[in-house]
Short mmCIF file of C-alpha atoms in Angstrom, two decimals:
data_model
loop_
_atom_site.label_atom_id
_atom_site.label_comp_id
_atom_site.label_asym_id
_atom_site.label_seq_id
_atom_site.Cartn_x
_atom_site.Cartn_y
_atom_site.Cartn_z
CA MET A 174 23.18 -6.43 -10.92
CA SER A 175 24.37 -3.26 -11.49
CA VAL A 176 22.10 0.23 -10.75
CA ASP A 177 22.79 3.55 -12.24
CA LEU A 178 22.73 5.49 -9.22
CA ALA A 179 22.80 8.53 -11.50
CA HIS A 180 19.41 7.66 -13.12
CA ILE A 181 18.12 7.01 -9.87
CA ARG A 182 18.90 10.55 -8.25
CA GLN A 183 17.78 12.60 -11.82
CA ILE A 184 14.17 10.86 -11.17
CA MET A 185 14.36 12.53 -8.19
CA ALA A 186 15.93 15.57 -9.34
CA GLU A 187 12.94 15.63 -12.21
CA ALA A 188 9.88 14.29 -9.97
CA ASP A 189 6.55 16.23 -10.02
CA CYS A 190 5.99 16.65 -6.31
CA LEU A 191 2.24 15.93 -6.50
CA TYR A 192 1.84 15.82 -2.40
CA SER A 193 3.67 16.94 0.28
CA GLU A 194 5.01 15.21 3.38
CA ALA A 195 2.68 17.64 5.25
CA GLU A 196 -0.38 17.12 3.07
CA VAL A 197 0.76 13.08 3.20
CA GLU A 198 0.95 13.56 7.08
CA ALA A 199 -2.49 15.47 7.16
CA ALA A 200 -3.81 12.70 5.30
CA ILE A 201 -2.43 9.47 7.17
CA ASP A 202 -4.12 11.71 10.11
CA ALA A 203 -7.59 11.03 8.19
CA VAL A 204 -7.22 7.31 7.76
CA ALA A 205 -7.06 7.20 11.01
CA ALA A 206 -9.86 8.97 12.67
CA LYS A 207 -11.97 6.89 10.57
CA ILE A 208 -10.37 3.68 11.17
CA ASN A 209 -10.72 4.35 14.94
CA GLY A 210 -14.52 5.51 14.08
CA GLU A 211 -15.09 2.42 12.93
CA LEU A 212 -12.79 -0.59 13.61
CA ALA A 213 -12.11 0.52 17.70
CA ASP A 214 -14.43 -2.37 18.78
CA ARG A 215 -13.86 -5.26 16.27
CA ASN A 216 -10.37 -6.72 17.45
CA PRO A 217 -8.49 -6.56 13.85
CA VAL A 218 -5.74 -8.18 13.08
CA VAL A 219 -3.58 -6.22 11.10
CA PHE A 220 -1.79 -7.22 8.33
CA CYS A 221 1.22 -4.60 6.81
CA VAL A 222 1.75 -5.27 2.92
CA MET A 223 5.26 -5.64 2.34
CA ASN A 224 7.35 -3.69 1.42
CA GLY A 225 5.20 -0.88 0.15
CA GLY A 226 3.00 -0.38 3.08
CA LEU A 227 5.61 -0.29 5.33
CA ILE A 228 6.00 3.58 5.89
CA PHE A 229 2.32 3.73 5.75
CA SER A 230 1.50 1.72 8.58
CA GLY A 231 4.53 2.82 10.61
CA LYS A 232 2.83 6.05 10.38
CA LEU A 233 -1.08 4.94 11.04
CA VAL A 234 -0.71 2.27 13.14
CA PRO A 235 0.30 4.50 16.30
CA LYS A 236 -2.64 6.78 15.42
CA LEU A 237 -5.20 3.56 16.53
CA ASN A 238 -5.93 4.28 19.77
CA PHE A 239 -7.83 0.48 20.49
CA PRO A 240 -5.85 -2.70 20.93
CA LEU A 241 -5.23 -4.85 17.97
CA GLU A 242 -2.55 -7.49 16.71
CA LEU A 243 -0.02 -6.93 14.28
CA SER A 244 1.70 -9.16 11.05
CA TYR A 245 2.70 -8.81 8.25
CA LEU A 246 2.61 -10.34 4.73
CA HIS A 247 4.27 -10.31 1.40
CA ALA A 248 2.68 -10.39 -1.76
CA THR A 249 3.79 -9.20 -5.15
CA ARG A 250 4.06 -8.44 -8.73
CA TYR A 251 6.48 -5.95 -9.14
CA ARG A 252 10.00 -7.22 -8.38
CA ASN A 253 11.49 -4.37 -8.29
CA GLU A 254 10.28 -3.46 -12.22
CA THR A 255 8.05 -0.79 -13.33
CA SER A 256 5.54 -3.09 -14.63
CA GLY A 257 3.57 -6.10 -12.68
CA GLY A 258 3.65 -9.78 -13.76
CA ASP A 259 2.23 -12.65 -11.56
CA LEU A 260 1.65 -12.88 -8.31
CA PHE A 261 4.07 -14.02 -5.90
CA TRP A 262 3.63 -14.94 -2.09
CA LYS A 263 7.32 -13.98 0.04
CA ALA A 264 5.25 -14.13 3.51
CA LYS A 265 1.67 -15.62 4.14
CA PRO A 266 0.39 -14.31 6.94
CA GLU A 267 1.22 -15.84 10.01
CA ILE A 268 -1.20 -14.94 12.73
CA SER A 269 -4.61 -16.36 12.71
CA PHE A 270 -7.63 -14.30 11.67
CA ILE A 271 -10.47 -17.14 11.86
CA ASP A 272 -13.46 -14.95 12.77
CA ARG A 273 -12.08 -12.10 12.96
CA ASP A 274 -11.70 -9.03 11.09
CA VAL A 275 -8.69 -7.95 9.32
CA LEU A 276 -7.37 -4.73 8.02
CA ILE A 277 -4.96 -4.86 5.43
CA ILE A 278 -2.86 -1.56 5.44
CA ASP A 279 -1.04 -1.39 1.44
CA ASP A 280 1.04 1.75 -0.17
CA ILE A 281 -1.52 1.81 -3.06
CA LEU A 282 -4.38 0.90 -5.19
CA ASP A 283 -3.31 0.63 -8.68
CA GLU A 284 -5.03 -2.02 -10.99
CA GLY A 285 -5.42 -3.68 -7.76
CA HIS A 286 -3.98 -7.59 -8.44
CA THR A 287 -2.01 -7.92 -5.59
CA LEU A 288 -4.85 -6.21 -3.00
CA GLY A 289 -7.78 -8.37 -4.63
CA ALA A 290 -5.60 -11.79 -4.33
CA ILE A 291 -5.11 -11.07 -0.50
CA ILE A 292 -8.54 -9.40 0.26
CA ASP A 293 -9.28 -13.32 -1.35
CA PHE A 294 -6.97 -15.03 0.60
CA CYS A 295 -8.17 -13.40 3.56
CA ARG A 296 -11.81 -14.36 2.89
CA HIS A 297 -11.06 -17.77 2.27
CA ALA A 298 -8.58 -18.28 5.38
CA GLY A 299 -11.57 -17.60 7.46
CA ALA A 300 -11.76 -13.93 8.34
CA THR A 301 -15.24 -12.60 9.32
CA ALA A 302 -14.25 -9.65 7.39
CA VAL A 303 -11.50 -7.93 5.42
CA HIS A 304 -10.89 -3.98 5.51
CA THR A 305 -8.34 -2.68 3.64
CA ALA A 306 -6.34 1.07 3.88
CA VAL A 307 -4.33 2.81 1.19
CA LEU A 308 -1.93 5.65 1.12
CA VAL A 309 -3.54 6.35 -2.39
CA ASP A 310 -5.44 5.36 -4.78
CA LYS A 311 -4.45 5.90 -8.33
CA GLU A 312 -7.53 6.95 -10.90
CA HIS A 313 -8.33 4.85 -13.51
CA GLN A 314 -10.66 2.38 -15.29
CA ARG A 315 -8.07 -0.24 -14.96
CA LYS A 316 -8.93 -1.96 -11.68
CA ALA A 317 -8.73 -5.89 -11.31
CA ARG A 318 -12.22 -5.91 -11.06
CA PRO A 319 -14.92 -3.25 -10.64
CA ASP A 320 -16.03 -3.82 -7.05
CA LEU A 321 -12.33 -3.30 -5.92
CA LYS A 322 -12.08 -0.34 -3.92
CA ALA A 323 -10.20 0.26 -0.61
CA ASP A 324 -12.19 1.34 2.45
CA TYR A 325 -9.85 4.14 3.64
CA VAL A 326 -8.00 5.84 1.36
CA GLY A 327 -5.42 8.51 2.31
CA LEU A 328 -5.15 10.21 -1.28
CA SER A 329 -5.75 9.95 -4.78
CA CYS A 330 -3.69 10.31 -7.75
CA ALA A 331 -3.60 10.75 -11.58
CA ASP A 332 -2.64 7.62 -13.73
CA ARG A 333 1.09 8.37 -13.22
CA TYR A 334 4.28 6.43 -12.52
CA VAL A 335 4.48 7.44 -8.39
CA PHE A 336 7.21 6.72 -5.24
CA GLY A 337 7.22 7.63 -1.75
CA TYR A 338 6.15 7.11 1.45
CA GLY A 339 6.65 3.52 0.91
CA MET A 340 6.35 3.40 -3.20
CA ASP A 341 9.19 3.12 -5.16
CA TYR A 342 10.45 3.12 -8.40
CA LYS A 343 12.85 0.12 -9.36
CA GLY A 344 13.57 -0.47 -5.75
CA TYR A 345 14.56 3.24 -4.74
CA TRP A 346 12.69 5.99 -3.13
CA ARG A 347 10.16 4.42 -0.65
CA ASN A 348 11.90 6.85 1.72
CA ALA A 349 11.14 9.80 -0.20
CA PRO A 350 9.43 12.85 2.33
CA GLY A 351 6.26 13.10 -0.06
CA ILE A 352 4.78 11.91 -2.96
CA TYR A 353 6.35 11.91 -6.41
CA ALA A 354 5.22 11.10 -9.96
CA VAL A 355 8.22 10.20 -12.19
CA LYS A 356 8.34 13.20 -15.13
CA GLY A 357 6.98 11.84 -18.26
CA MET A 358 5.28 8.85 -16.66
#
């Protein structure tokens, strides 16, 4: 597969910065404070949703000041495209969370098909409670189900194609130091 790096660079050059690095870091601090206040005595298993949740998890988990077990899972609908398809499991959780609280950390709650499927999987597999933390909640009325809301949200954004801090544009710019929206999308 040939990648047009000039196009990828142009996307960043023309993107609108929705949140600066300092604003994102402040939001992560606020999420950590709320989680510390609510889950410190719950002995949670924390799952990072790969690949999008990697940066948010990496920034958030060291700010959680209680014992926890940490692992990852990988389910996707995008496969480096800009619109989602069927859910595809690349790696299911390997740590047992039967009779345990689970905290799922992901980059974004968009329509929520992936996050909803992960929540259902954890509940059906024996979790006592499932909590979710997302860096960004996209504002629109197309959620996969009406009751789907993240327990911990860093930032909200308009219904645009966003990237940075783990979110990607066609597999690129997860490393962008802020949250950006593709011009015109």
